[in-house]
Amino acid sequence: MNDQSLNGIAGLIYDGIRQLPIVSPHGHCDPQWFADDTRFPDPAALLIQPDHYVFRMLYSRGVTLEELGIGAAKDPRDVFRTFAAHWHLFLGTPSRRWLEYSFREVFGLDVPLSVETSDLYFDEIALRLRQDSFRPRALFDRFGIAVLATTDGALDDLAAHGKIDAADWGGRIIPTFRPDSIINPHHPHFADDMTALATLTGTDCAQFPEYLDAIRQRRAFFKQMGATATDHGVTDLQTAWLDADTLQDLLTRALAGELSGLEAARFEGHMLTEMAQMSVEDGLVMQLHVGSRRSTNRALFAAHGPDMGADIPQPVNWVTGLDALLNRVGNNPALELILFTLDETTYARELAPMAGHWPALRLGPPWWFHDSENGIARYLDQVVETAGYWNLAGFNDDTRAFTSIPARHDLWRRGVAVHLGQQVARGRMGRSDAADMAKLLAHDLALESYRLGG
Amino acid sequence: MNDQSLNGIAGLIYDGIRQLPIVSPHGHCDPQWFADDTRFPDPAALLIQPDHYVFRMLYSRGVTLEELGIGAAKDPRDVFRTFAAHWHLFLGTPSRRWLEYSFREVFGLDVPLSVETSDLYFDEIALRLRQDSFRPRALFDRFGIAVLATTDGALDDLAAHGKIDAADWGGRIIPTFRPDSIINPHHPHFADDMTALATLTGTDCAQFPEYLDAIRQRRAFFKQMGATATDHGVTDLQTAWLDADTLQDLLTRALAGELSGLEAARFEGHMLTEMAQMSVEDGLVMQLHVGSRRSTNRALFAAHGPDMGADIPQPVNWVTGLDALLNRVGNNPALELILFTLDETTYARELAPMAGHWPALRLGPPWWFHDSENGIARYLDQVVETAGYWNLAGFNDDTRAFTSIPARHDLWRRGVAVHLGQQVARGRMGRSDAADMAKLLAHDLALESYRLGG
Amino acid sequence: MNDQSLNGIAGLIYDGIRQLPIVSPHGHCDPQWFADDTRFPDPAALLIQPDHYVFRMLYSRGVTLEELGIGAAKDPRDVFRTFAAHWHLFLGTPSRRWLEYSFREVFGLDVPLSVETSDLYFDEIALRLRQDSFRPRALFDRFGIAVLATTDGALDDLAAHGKIDAADWGGRIIPTFRPDSIINPHHPHFADDMTALATLTGTDCAQFPEYLDAIRQRRAFFKQMGATATDHGVTDLQTAWLDADTLQDLLTRALAGELSGLEAARFEGHMLTEMAQMSVEDGLVMQLHVGSRRSTNRALFAAHGPDMGADIPQPVNWVTGLDALLNRVGNNPALELILFTLDETTYARELAPMAGHWPALRLGPPWWFHDSENGIARYLDQVVETAGYWNLAGFNDDTRAFTSIPARHDLWRRGVAVHLGQQVARGRMGRSDAADMAKLLAHDLALESYRLGG
């Protein structure tokens, strides 16, 4: 459908960036897809069952997860029919925009999806998925992806990344170091993963200094395997800087499973500051994703585990939350710390002023629910005036839905073009500056802020 | 005046919905008006003295309540003159839009209101109010109201509703069950109303299980009288689920007036979960209006009581606040729980993600101060992308100003048309889908989500 | 550059107000400039080194303060070159708009600023600064400033103001009474300033009633010197009303430096209520600037002191925060209390409803980071519908960057014109009302709400 907001200057700006290579410095694609390059299974398994954006909406209007073949065997064709029968629920959502884009641009489908066309869609997509040109590597190449970062547990052996590197294929897929399970004592896998960390690194992780060394070893391994960044998920942000005795005591009791919620948070808060300091040492960019309360639906969590669409954003206080970390390393331009929020009230109130002051900070793009057309508009409207453009980190798609990657970057590029078109129309900058800013936001800033090289 | 935002597609969409019947599933009209069908008194008593939207603004710029005949005898003509002399204060407010609409559409006045025309307005409106065609039932019919829900205390005998039902008149006016005074131990009428509840139901309300039964009796009575919904006003939301001993202890001490603020809140928090469970049993839709700090002006409250324009919104945390309730009944699609907030920061951060996940939830329309043109635009911009349209509950006018009902629905319909016109212009949906969504938002969703039948 | 948002009606509205005299009732210009009327030094000292809006942005992208000659000697020409080399960082920010306006309108520069034109800019500005027509008083006259208020410590002898008054020059420059250091026991200068207050007023400030009298004396002196307002900076707002014994105890221990953070806050909270009561007595307008967490970068504070760009906004609760004060004096229309927030979430949720109720309240314009084109649009969109226009206080520039004053008022006037143009286009008011509101917002409200006379 025609987008009138891309008439005029905005359209010219968009034309200048729409075909730039995709830089995807943060996301959740499975590296195994590209290591093995096996075909994706059926349309439901590709588009519906793994995408919590999609099944949460169906669930919210009374469709059971069983009907979708989640946690239950179900004919994929029937799953797709159920989805098609509820396609109207997605009107006005980015999920619908992403899927429409994929249907049209990736699978060549141009009839509207409905109950009547459900089987046609299913068959056509299934047919394509059996073709070599729809294998993961071929799609990666077709999508014009310059670099794709995955997100990997700190103990991961990165074998899939090794296999990709060794393959006769030019795609650049790099890991990202995610140590939540070894720095947050209340992470469900903390006990197991601390044992594994000790084994893997040959270190006595019960001693705080050696525990830090073990983490340094893992970071070095990730860096050697191509990583340029770490990533950290935190519900309630409260960084800290504690003394050695306190830390040893907290670590000892953490390993014994004896920490209170508050003590665990203090330990994690200190460890985030350690992570920032290690980033100064080893140059890995640090990402902080803050404020999602995970798995708020306990029955669903008990039955199906995490990532079932019940993660809900919470308010965040970035000023007090980052105080300890920033006052240790925030003045150091060698640190690149990229912040992601789900609390839009912090865009103009806290994040833009902070990014517009601290040399170490950049703001990540709109995250999750806010990675949408209005979300992008609100973000640019609220952060640019105080932080400018160079304190931003460009775009991330943050997706585990591989075929949506081009759609998401396209939506960002449209949003950027609309924003910059308005800036020109309002007399805030000339066309030449707007064209430069467009390229910066669509491509260059992601490369630069994630240190993805020339 | 001409509204350029309704040029083009938006105007076509608006034309398709402007004359749909009015569904008014939540509000504060007095059922006695329609039971007795007596004439409304003078213009001041109709338009100024009962409307806290109106007199709060006059009060804020130094007009005393006495000058307005509130809590003091005053010639209605003089009251109207004072109002007219301050008409400029309302420029840019929805109150002015509603009143202008009423003056023009209901009373046929098309000269501008001013000090000079004040008496003309007063005389003309007074003249009309003496005509039979301006009695409550005639206006109800003229406004095209399909159904109107009132809000009624849990102990109300609903005699007015009975009289309406028995009358030779087709208007559908139904009660809504509002039990605040018997579930919140710190409600000013709690002690009296608990005594009355026991008497009315013949139940020993000092025993927790029997107390629940008494409430069930009242709900059944309301349902029998046509109610399809309950309504709950809460300042600080914190639902809970407590054990039987704790509940009995809290109830006993509540009846003795011995609960601390925290204990009263825990009891109320538990009772909200009980109300949700009863809604699963009896099918009454549950409405939660959260976050108004009532009567913050203590001198005014002491002199004039509640609803004097000093109720001010407060931040709400819906995630923690609804945790206990939703984890008991939120996965049950038989529950219809409609949420209303005065804290717009929760639209995109909490409410849309929650409504886009939990089967039981819908979002109510913009409430109170936010029931305005910009408020409607902000609401649709912030909730639709994450919750879609079907997780919304359509529109409520929530008014005690009867003649403003058509004006308020008209403003919502304009806002819906402007929003959908933009969706079409941005290429987010086609014209046919937009026309369907318009009808849904203006009419169908209110019927469906309040279970108001076919 | 041409601003298309000022086409049509908005442009006509703007033309009607662009040349109105400037009313600047709150800001941080140094009265000594006008007392002595000495030339401003070099371009760096005028435009870069004193402006934390400017140097914070450079600092955020790795420019050191030393490179900017802040806390270090540096050739001003080199400082200006460093600034010019980073001019792109300001794209999209109000700082760039203000500076472009000053370059063009004040200094007549119409080539774009760049590394190549840096010396040209420097030389041209330096040349002008040596001319008599660029001395402070001449610029003040040229800018069309009707009245300018400075902000002055409670102990200031206001000698500069005296010298201005005695001069053969018609410029109206008035002081504002800022007593933070004598009412907040945790203010860094509290101990010294309380001693000075006692000496200056010949009062035993260790006795609470006499301490209040001493403050009254200072207020009277400011008023005699032309002040019409006081100003108060508060981080965490919590007004209070305490009894005499508690107050004497807190004062005694405050003077001994023994108050905890909580006790100091209670004392300050009470004193704000006293200030409001004194405003009722003496008629000085009271301003409250709430919610900036000052000097969050401790290394920078240790090296350079306050105002280094590390003041970051925090959430504010105005309802509970003002409860004690408003319930003592908020119903008194003789009090004029103007509120400023950095927490935009409070515009629609708290401030507009409060200003639309309490006779004493007005809302100040968008403050600091929010004094920007989008910030102005968000403010008008969110406050007008609930507070109307007459509960606002017009515009303040709040600047210490003298040459930016016309630029800031111009940006506000453009924002007002765009807003009112939309109001007309949306059919919310007619052209004549819009023209009236424009004059009100651009000029009259500032005069009236600050009691700056006829």
XYZ file of N, CA, C and O in Angstrom, chain A residues 208-256:
196
model
N 36.600 -14.588 44.632
C 36.124 -13.511 43.766
C 37.118 -13.102 42.680
O 36.741 -12.997 41.508
N 38.405 -12.911 43.009
C 39.331 -12.481 41.933
C 39.456 -13.521 40.825
O 39.562 -13.177 39.655
N 39.427 -14.795 41.206
C 39.558 -15.826 40.178
C 38.270 -15.937 39.363
O 38.308 -16.234 38.160
N 37.165 -15.709 40.025
C 35.882 -15.686 39.315
C 35.898 -14.599 38.225
O 35.499 -14.836 37.071
N 36.439 -13.424 38.589
C 36.567 -12.379 37.571
C 37.479 -12.836 36.425
O 37.195 -12.598 35.249
N 38.549 -13.517 36.782
C 39.469 -13.997 35.738
C 38.782 -15.001 34.812
O 39.036 -15.013 33.602
N 37.942 -15.825 35.396
C 37.208 -16.797 34.571
C 36.324 -16.077 33.563
O 36.250 -16.459 32.389
N 35.665 -15.019 34.022
C 34.832 -14.245 33.092
C 35.702 -13.601 32.016
O 35.347 -13.595 30.832
N 36.848 -13.069 32.439
C 37.753 -12.476 31.438
C 38.152 -13.500 30.379
O 38.221 -13.175 29.187
N 38.403 -14.725 30.806
C 38.739 -15.792 29.844
C 37.637 -15.991 28.816
O 37.903 -16.124 27.628
N 36.392 -16.035 29.327
C 35.266 -16.256 28.405
C 35.100 -15.074 27.453
O 34.812 -15.256 26.274
N 35.251 -13.870 27.963
C 35.162 -12.690 27.090
C 36.239 -12.754 25.998
O 35.973 -12.457 24.827
N 37.451 -13.141 26.416
C 38.545 -13.218 25.434
C 38.212 -14.254 24.357
O 38.466 -14.029 23.165
N 37.633 -15.378 24.780
C 37.250 -16.406 23.806
C 36.197 -15.870 22.834
O 36.312 -16.046 21.614
N 35.181 -15.200 23.370
C 34.152 -14.619 22.492
C 34.775 -13.608 21.522
O 34.442 -13.571 20.340
N 35.672 -12.798 22.045
C 36.297 -11.778 21.199
C 37.097 -12.446 20.081
O 37.026 -12.035 18.913
N 37.800 -13.482 20.439
C 38.580 -14.230 19.450
C 37.665 -14.838 18.385
O 38.046 -14.944 17.211
N 36.458 -15.183 18.772
C 35.498 -15.760 17.823
C 34.725 -14.668 17.071
O 33.737 -14.964 16.395
N 35.115 -13.425 17.235
C 34.516 -12.370 16.419
C 33.599 -11.423 17.160
O 33.134 -10.418 16.588
N 33.282 -11.716 18.415
C 32.365 -10.837 19.153
C 32.953 -9.439 19.284
O 34.160 -9.278 19.484
N 32.085 -8.437 19.165
C 32.511 -7.061 19.458
C 31.713 -6.488 20.623
O 31.919 -5.340 20.989
N 30.797 -7.297 21.188
C 29.910 -6.727 22.204
C 29.476 -7.765 23.235
O 29.521 -8.972 22.985
N 29.056 -7.247 24.371
C 28.388 -8.057 25.389
C 26.943 -7.560 25.486
O 26.627 -6.474 25.014
N 26.109 -8.358 26.123
C 24.716 -7.939 26.314
C 24.251 -8.378 27.700
O 24.606 -9.468 28.164
N 23.467 -7.520 28.339
C 23.047 -7.775 29.707
C 21.578 -7.449 29.865
O 21.154 -6.350 29.519
N 20.812 -8.407 30.380
C 19.384 -8.191 30.635
C 19.153 -8.021 32.128
O 19.553 -8.870 32.919
N 18.544 -6.913 32.492
C 18.357 -6.589 33.914
C 16.917 -6.148 34.123
O 16.401 -5.356 33.330
N 16.276 -6.672 35.165
C 14.902 -6.233 35.438
C 14.903 -4.912 36.198
O 14.340 -3.918 35.733
N 15.533 -4.901 37.367
C 15.592 -3.675 38.181
C 17.035 -3.208 38.260
O 17.869 -3.868 38.874
N 17.294 -2.061 37.641
C 18.676 -1.599 37.514
C 19.148 -0.916 38.793
O 18.541 0.056 39.243
N 20.258 -1.400 39.362
C 20.865 -0.714 40.503
C 22.326 -1.098 40.565
O 22.711 -2.007 41.311
N 23.140 -0.427 39.748
C 24.564 -0.760 39.773
C 25.176 -0.351 41.110
O 24.634 0.496 41.825
N 26.319 -0.975 41.439
C 26.944 -0.746 42.736
C 28.446 -0.889 42.594
O 28.946 -1.364 41.570
N 29.146 -0.454 43.637
C 30.584 -0.730 43.731
C 30.876 -1.093 45.179
O 30.769 -0.265 46.067
N 31.191 -2.368 45.400
C 31.327 -2.904 46.757
C 32.792 -3.210 47.059
O 33.611 -3.348 46.148
N 33.108 -3.354 48.358
C 34.493 -3.665 48.713
C 34.746 -5.169 48.633
O 33.836 -5.980 48.555
N 36.024 -5.513 48.662
C 36.446 -6.900 48.409
C 35.843 -7.885 49.416
O 35.397 -8.976 49.023
N 35.806 -7.499 50.677
C 35.274 -8.431 51.683
C 33.793 -8.706 51.460
O 33.332 -9.841 51.519
N 33.052 -7.649 51.213
C 31.624 -7.799 50.946
C 31.394 -8.703 49.745
O 30.531 -9.589 49.748
N 32.188 -8.473 48.715
C 32.014 -9.254 47.482
C 32.299 -10.731 47.726
O 31.565 -11.605 47.251
N 33.389 -11.008 48.484
C 33.723 -12.416 48.739
C 32.590 -13.076 49.530
O 32.186 -14.206 49.253
N 32.088 -12.336 50.505
C 30.993 -12.871 51.319
C 29.741 -13.116 50.469
O 29.121 -14.177 50.560
N 29.388 -12.153 49.631
C 28.205 -12.339 48.775
C 28.411 -13.515 47.825
O 27.493 -14.323 47.616
N 29.615 -13.623 47.260
C 29.872 -14.726 46.319
C 29.752 -16.073 47.017
O 29.114 -17.010 46.504
N 30.335 -16.163 48.196
C 30.301 -17.428 48.935
C 28.852 -17.832 49.209
O 28.453 -18.980 48.983
N 28.075 -16.882 49.678
C 26.689 -17.196 50.004
C 25.835 -17.356 48.745
O 24.865 -18.103 48.735
N 26.184 -16.681 47.670
C 25.479 -16.871 46.396
C 25.644 -18.315 45.938
O 24.684 -18.962 45.497
N 26.861 -18.813 46.032
C 27.124 -20.189 45.593
C 26.392 -21.185 46.491
O 26.041 -22.287 46.050
N 26.162 -20.795 47.752
C 25.399 -21.655 48.666
C 23.886 -21.419 48.526
O 23.090 -22.026 49.245
